[in-house]
Amino acid sequence: PGPMGEAPELDAVLGGGSWDVGGSFEGPPPPTGPIRLGKNACYVVLAVLFNEEDGVLLVQEAKPECRGKWYLPAGRMEPGENIVAAMRREVKEETGLECEPLTLLALEERGPAWIRFAFLARPTGGTLKTLEEADAESLQAVWWAGDPCALPLRALDILPLLDLAARYRRSPPHPPTLPQELPCALLCLRLLVAFANDAGDLWVLLSMAGTPHLPVVACGTSPAELRGGLCLPVLRLLRDCLPPDPRPGPLGLLGLQHPAGGPGGAAGVCFNVLLSIPPSSPGAAPPEPHSPAFRWWRVEEESLRGRILQRLRAATTVPVRS
């Protein structure tokens, strides 16, 4: 079976599941303190819901700076909450409806200090908030069947999310992807770095520290690192272990792990991400790592190889938007 044994880690990560992060990270040493909401991170949740008539659930804002404008139900996660509980709470407070998540639609970030988890969800109960019930959370909520651009919107950044949601409902490009509960003190990324050539050969990059495993890199909390976003630690690791060309493809999210109210209030997230290194020529082998700490593992097992190749196809992961 090779260095990964029967590859249970790969199996879990490919299926949108979770795997223990452990304490060792590749690349620079991770930050010493944990991630805490309101201190060094802000997580925002947002939900797209449709009714049977294809109306989308929109909220009329009550905040002074955007009062009367329309937006999707969204808001900040509170310390001690898990991601799904925060999404349900925001939908309930702003629209009056109960809901359940179907999948993550997108992960959006402006530096890892600000991360937005956009969900597709479905209503499960409650009653729609009317103008008579206006409060500090929102003025009202409606099912809007027309063009959202016909309304005064708080921001146009919801339009791509509505497109993603409509596409997902027609034909889901990726399996339902929801946060998994597993302790994680830091913001980090577990990398499934794959190299496939035109002959159908496939390799996966492994870290050889201890038991061979998928590399995990931590996001720093210095201002420069926070500006660099989730891609910075990934690019730095690849730069340190592989030749500079060719450049890797975009990050795609396979799944994420997050503890609700972790030890000492830690609110870290481990993002399990997929990226590919494009081949330089049709039958090429992967570029040789600079460091003995990494090696390419050739995936021979047919079904595992098929699953990874299928996930490498465009749009079969949750998009990460920086």
mmCIF file of N, CA and C in Angstrom, residues 119-185:
data_model
loop_
_atom_site.group_PDB
_atom_site.id
_atom_site.type_symbol
_atom_site.label_atom_id
_atom_site.label_comp_id
_atom_site.label_asym_id
_atom_site.label_seq_id
_atom_site.Cartn_x
_atom_site.Cartn_y
_atom_site.Cartn_z
ATOM 1 N N PHE A 119 -23.239 29.650 2.973
ATOM 2 C CA PHE A 119 -23.957 28.380 2.926
ATOM 3 C C PHE A 119 -25.148 28.443 1.979
ATOM 4 N N LEU A 120 -25.491 27.297 1.417
ATOM 5 C CA LEU A 120 -26.819 27.078 0.855
ATOM 6 C C LEU A 120 -27.585 26.335 1.946
ATOM 7 N N ALA A 121 -28.776 26.823 2.294
ATOM 8 C CA ALA A 121 -29.552 26.207 3.376
ATOM 9 C C ALA A 121 -30.999 26.067 2.927
ATOM 10 N N ARG A 122 -31.789 25.347 3.726
ATOM 11 C CA ARG A 122 -33.216 25.235 3.391
ATOM 12 C C ARG A 122 -34.048 25.567 4.622
ATOM 13 N N PRO A 123 -35.198 26.237 4.420
ATOM 14 C CA PRO A 123 -36.041 26.592 5.557
ATOM 15 C C PRO A 123 -36.707 25.348 6.153
ATOM 16 N N THR A 124 -36.808 25.317 7.500
ATOM 17 C CA THR A 124 -37.434 24.152 8.149
ATOM 18 C C THR A 124 -38.580 24.571 9.077
ATOM 19 N N GLY A 125 -38.852 25.882 9.182
ATOM 20 C CA GLY A 125 -39.940 26.318 10.073
ATOM 21 C C GLY A 125 -39.816 27.793 10.384
ATOM 22 N N GLY A 126 -40.622 28.247 11.353
ATOM 23 C CA GLY A 126 -40.616 29.661 11.716
ATOM 24 C C GLY A 126 -41.558 30.457 10.837
ATOM 25 N N THR A 127 -41.678 31.761 11.119
ATOM 26 C CA THR A 127 -42.527 32.629 10.289
ATOM 27 C C THR A 127 -41.723 33.848 9.861
ATOM 28 N N LEU A 128 -41.977 34.273 8.630
ATOM 29 C CA LEU A 128 -41.216 35.360 8.016
ATOM 30 C C LEU A 128 -41.417 36.667 8.788
ATOM 31 N N LYS A 129 -40.330 37.332 9.073
ATOM 32 C CA LYS A 129 -40.365 38.590 9.832
ATOM 33 C C LYS A 129 -41.028 39.693 9.017
ATOM 34 N N THR A 130 -41.973 40.395 9.627
ATOM 35 C CA THR A 130 -42.678 41.497 8.945
ATOM 36 C C THR A 130 -42.193 42.837 9.481
ATOM 37 N N LEU A 131 -42.596 43.919 8.797
ATOM 38 C CA LEU A 131 -42.203 45.271 9.238
ATOM 39 C C LEU A 131 -42.643 45.559 10.675
ATOM 40 N N GLU A 132 -43.780 44.954 11.099
ATOM 41 C CA GLU A 132 -44.260 45.166 12.477
ATOM 42 C C GLU A 132 -43.269 44.601 13.498
ATOM 43 N N GLU A 133 -42.455 43.631 13.046
ATOM 44 C CA GLU A 133 -41.516 42.981 13.980
ATOM 45 C C GLU A 133 -40.089 43.524 13.822
ATOM 46 N N ALA A 134 -39.957 44.656 13.122
ATOM 47 C CA ALA A 134 -38.627 45.248 12.904
ATOM 48 C C ALA A 134 -37.910 45.440 14.238
ATOM 49 N N ASP A 135 -36.601 45.145 14.229
ATOM 50 C CA ASP A 135 -35.788 45.351 15.434
ATOM 51 C C ASP A 135 -34.376 45.729 14.991
ATOM 52 N N ALA A 136 -33.433 45.686 15.917
ATOM 53 C CA ALA A 136 -32.054 46.088 15.593
ATOM 54 C C ALA A 136 -31.385 45.117 14.625
ATOM 55 N N GLU A 137 -31.910 43.887 14.513
ATOM 56 C CA GLU A 137 -31.303 42.889 13.628
ATOM 57 C C GLU A 137 -31.669 43.132 12.165
ATOM 58 N N SER A 138 -32.942 43.477 11.916
ATOM 59 C CA SER A 138 -33.402 43.725 10.544
ATOM 60 C C SER A 138 -34.773 44.384 10.593
ATOM 61 N N LEU A 139 -35.166 44.988 9.452
ATOM 62 C CA LEU A 139 -36.490 45.616 9.378
ATOM 63 C C LEU A 139 -37.550 44.588 8.985
ATOM 64 N N GLN A 140 -37.206 43.702 8.030
ATOM 65 C CA GLN A 140 -38.144 42.664 7.579
ATOM 66 C C GLN A 140 -37.387 41.693 6.677
ATOM 67 N N ALA A 141 -38.054 40.593 6.349
ATOM 68 C CA ALA A 141 -37.483 39.635 5.392
ATOM 69 C C ALA A 141 -38.554 39.281 4.367
ATOM 70 N N VAL A 142 -38.139 39.025 3.125
ATOM 71 C CA VAL A 142 -39.101 38.651 2.078
ATOM 72 C C VAL A 142 -38.515 37.527 1.224
ATOM 73 N N TRP A 143 -39.397 36.763 0.584
ATOM 74 C CA TRP A 143 -38.982 35.847 -0.485
ATOM 75 C C TRP A 143 -39.051 36.644 -1.787
ATOM 76 N N TRP A 144 -37.924 36.895 -2.404
ATOM 77 C CA TRP A 144 -37.862 37.754 -3.589
ATOM 78 C C TRP A 144 -37.677 36.907 -4.840
ATOM 79 N N ALA A 145 -38.657 36.932 -5.740
ATOM 80 C CA ALA A 145 -38.592 36.096 -6.948
ATOM 81 C C ALA A 145 -38.053 36.856 -8.160
ATOM 82 N N GLY A 146 -37.950 38.184 -8.039
ATOM 83 C CA GLY A 146 -37.488 38.983 -9.180
ATOM 84 C C GLY A 146 -35.977 39.074 -9.240
ATOM 85 N N ASP A 147 -35.485 39.973 -10.058
ATOM 86 C CA ASP A 147 -34.051 40.236 -10.179
ATOM 87 C C ASP A 147 -33.610 40.990 -8.923
ATOM 88 N N PRO A 148 -32.646 40.460 -8.148
ATOM 89 C CA PRO A 148 -32.205 41.163 -6.936
ATOM 90 C C PRO A 148 -31.696 42.573 -7.225
ATOM 91 N N CYS A 149 -31.175 42.781 -8.448
ATOM 92 C CA CYS A 149 -30.640 44.107 -8.792
ATOM 93 C C CYS A 149 -31.742 45.171 -8.910
ATOM 94 N N ALA A 150 -33.014 44.729 -8.932
ATOM 95 C CA ALA A 150 -34.122 45.696 -8.946
ATOM 96 C C ALA A 150 -34.308 46.337 -7.568
ATOM 97 N N LEU A 151 -33.655 45.773 -6.548
ATOM 98 C CA LEU A 151 -33.740 46.323 -5.186
ATOM 99 C C LEU A 151 -32.477 47.125 -4.879
ATOM 100 N N PRO A 152 -32.580 48.091 -3.964
ATOM 101 C CA PRO A 152 -31.340 48.745 -3.503
ATOM 102 C C PRO A 152 -30.565 47.769 -2.608
ATOM 103 N N LEU A 153 -29.486 47.205 -3.132
ATOM 104 C CA LEU A 153 -28.709 46.208 -2.379
ATOM 105 C C LEU A 153 -27.641 46.886 -1.532
ATOM 106 N N ARG A 154 -27.383 46.271 -0.384
ATOM 107 C CA ARG A 154 -26.323 46.801 0.488
ATOM 108 C C ARG A 154 -24.959 46.686 -0.192
ATOM 109 N N ALA A 155 -24.737 45.583 -0.922
ATOM 110 C CA ALA A 155 -23.484 45.386 -1.667
ATOM 111 C C ALA A 155 -23.737 44.360 -2.761
ATOM 112 N N LEU A 156 -22.956 44.473 -3.837
ATOM 113 C CA LEU A 156 -23.153 43.568 -4.982
ATOM 114 C C LEU A 156 -22.433 42.229 -4.797
ATOM 115 N N ASP A 157 -21.695 42.076 -3.672
ATOM 116 C CA ASP A 157 -20.921 40.841 -3.490
ATOM 117 C C ASP A 157 -21.801 39.605 -3.297
ATOM 118 N N ILE A 158 -23.126 39.813 -3.120
ATOM 119 C CA ILE A 158 -23.993 38.637 -2.978
ATOM 120 C C ILE A 158 -24.382 38.038 -4.342
ATOM 121 N N LEU A 159 -24.198 38.807 -5.422
ATOM 122 C CA LEU A 159 -24.647 38.322 -6.738
ATOM 123 C C LEU A 159 -23.901 37.058 -7.185
ATOM 124 N N PRO A 160 -22.544 37.007 -7.055
ATOM 125 C CA PRO A 160 -21.853 35.762 -7.422
ATOM 126 C C PRO A 160 -22.302 34.574 -6.560
ATOM 127 N N LEU A 161 -22.647 34.842 -5.293
ATOM 128 C CA LEU A 161 -23.096 33.762 -4.412
ATOM 129 C C LEU A 161 -24.467 33.244 -4.849
ATOM 130 N N LEU A 162 -25.341 34.161 -5.300
ATOM 131 C CA LEU A 162 -26.652 33.734 -5.814
ATOM 132 C C LEU A 162 -26.479 32.884 -7.080
ATOM 133 N N ASP A 163 -25.503 33.252 -7.914
ATOM 134 C CA ASP A 163 -25.193 32.448 -9.109
ATOM 135 C C ASP A 163 -24.719 31.048 -8.721
ATOM 136 N N LEU A 164 -23.792 30.990 -7.751
ATOM 137 C CA LEU A 164 -23.280 29.702 -7.284
ATOM 138 C C LEU A 164 -24.418 28.835 -6.745
ATOM 139 N N ALA A 165 -25.311 29.465 -5.970
ATOM 140 C CA ALA A 165 -26.427 28.726 -5.361
ATOM 141 C C ALA A 165 -27.371 28.183 -6.438
ATOM 142 N N ALA A 166 -27.672 29.013 -7.442
ATOM 143 C CA ALA A 166 -28.572 28.573 -8.522
ATOM 144 C C ALA A 166 -27.943 27.411 -9.288
ATOM 145 N N ARG A 167 -26.625 27.509 -9.536
ATOM 146 C CA ARG A 167 -25.918 26.433 -10.243
ATOM 147 C C ARG A 167 -25.922 25.148 -9.410
ATOM 148 N N TYR A 168 -25.681 25.300 -8.112
ATOM 149 C CA TYR A 168 -25.633 24.127 -7.240
ATOM 150 C C TYR A 168 -26.989 23.413 -7.216
ATOM 151 N N ARG A 169 -28.070 24.180 -7.196
ATOM 152 C CA ARG A 169 -29.404 23.574 -7.153
ATOM 153 C C ARG A 169 -29.719 22.826 -8.457
ATOM 154 N N ARG A 170 -29.218 23.363 -9.581
ATOM 155 C CA ARG A 170 -29.468 22.707 -10.878
ATOM 156 C C ARG A 170 -28.682 21.400 -10.976
ATOM 157 N N SER A 171 -27.404 21.471 -10.615
ATOM 158 C CA SER A 171 -26.524 20.316 -10.786
ATOM 159 C C SER A 171 -25.325 20.482 -9.846
ATOM 160 N N PRO A 172 -25.375 19.836 -8.655
ATOM 161 C CA PRO A 172 -24.315 20.057 -7.659
ATOM 162 C C PRO A 172 -22.933 19.689 -8.201
ATOM 163 N N PRO A 173 -22.011 20.667 -8.278
ATOM 164 C CA PRO A 173 -20.685 20.366 -8.813
ATOM 165 C C PRO A 173 -19.813 19.597 -7.816
ATOM 166 N N HIS A 174 -20.110 19.736 -6.511
ATOM 167 C CA HIS A 174 -19.319 19.036 -5.493
ATOM 168 C C HIS A 174 -20.273 18.405 -4.477
ATOM 169 N N PRO A 175 -19.807 17.374 -3.749
ATOM 170 C CA PRO A 175 -20.688 16.760 -2.748
ATOM 171 C C PRO A 175 -21.044 17.783 -1.661
ATOM 172 N N PRO A 176 -22.150 17.560 -0.920
ATOM 173 C CA PRO A 176 -22.460 18.454 0.201
ATOM 174 C C PRO A 176 -21.248 18.544 1.129
ATOM 175 N N THR A 177 -20.842 19.768 1.450
ATOM 176 C CA THR A 177 -19.637 19.991 2.252
ATOM 177 C C THR A 177 -20.024 20.828 3.459
ATOM 178 N N LEU A 178 -19.884 20.259 4.655
ATOM 179 C CA LEU A 178 -20.263 20.968 5.881
ATOM 180 C C LEU A 178 -19.126 20.883 6.886
ATOM 181 N N PRO A 179 -19.009 21.887 7.780
ATOM 182 C CA PRO A 179 -17.929 21.857 8.773
ATOM 183 C C PRO A 179 -18.011 20.619 9.665
ATOM 184 N N GLN A 180 -16.852 20.059 9.966
ATOM 185 C CA GLN A 180 -16.746 18.906 10.865
ATOM 186 C C GLN A 180 -16.216 19.399 12.217
ATOM 187 N N GLU A 181 -16.706 18.808 13.307
ATOM 188 C CA GLU A 181 -16.239 19.217 14.638
ATOM 189 C C GLU A 181 -14.964 18.445 14.990
ATOM 190 N N LEU A 182 -13.857 19.167 15.120
ATOM 191 C CA LEU A 182 -12.604 18.556 15.553
ATOM 192 C C LEU A 182 -11.719 19.667 16.098
ATOM 193 N N PRO A 183 -11.081 19.444 17.259
ATOM 194 C CA PRO A 183 -10.287 20.520 17.863
ATOM 195 C C PRO A 183 -9.210 21.056 16.928
ATOM 196 N N CYS A 184 -9.046 22.370 16.970
ATOM 197 C CA CYS A 184 -8.014 23.022 16.153
ATOM 198 C C CYS A 184 -7.787 24.406 16.768
ATOM 199 N N ALA A 185 -6.578 24.657 17.274
ATOM 200 C CA ALA A 185 -6.327 25.929 17.960
ATOM 201 C C ALA A 185 -5.922 27.045 16.991
#
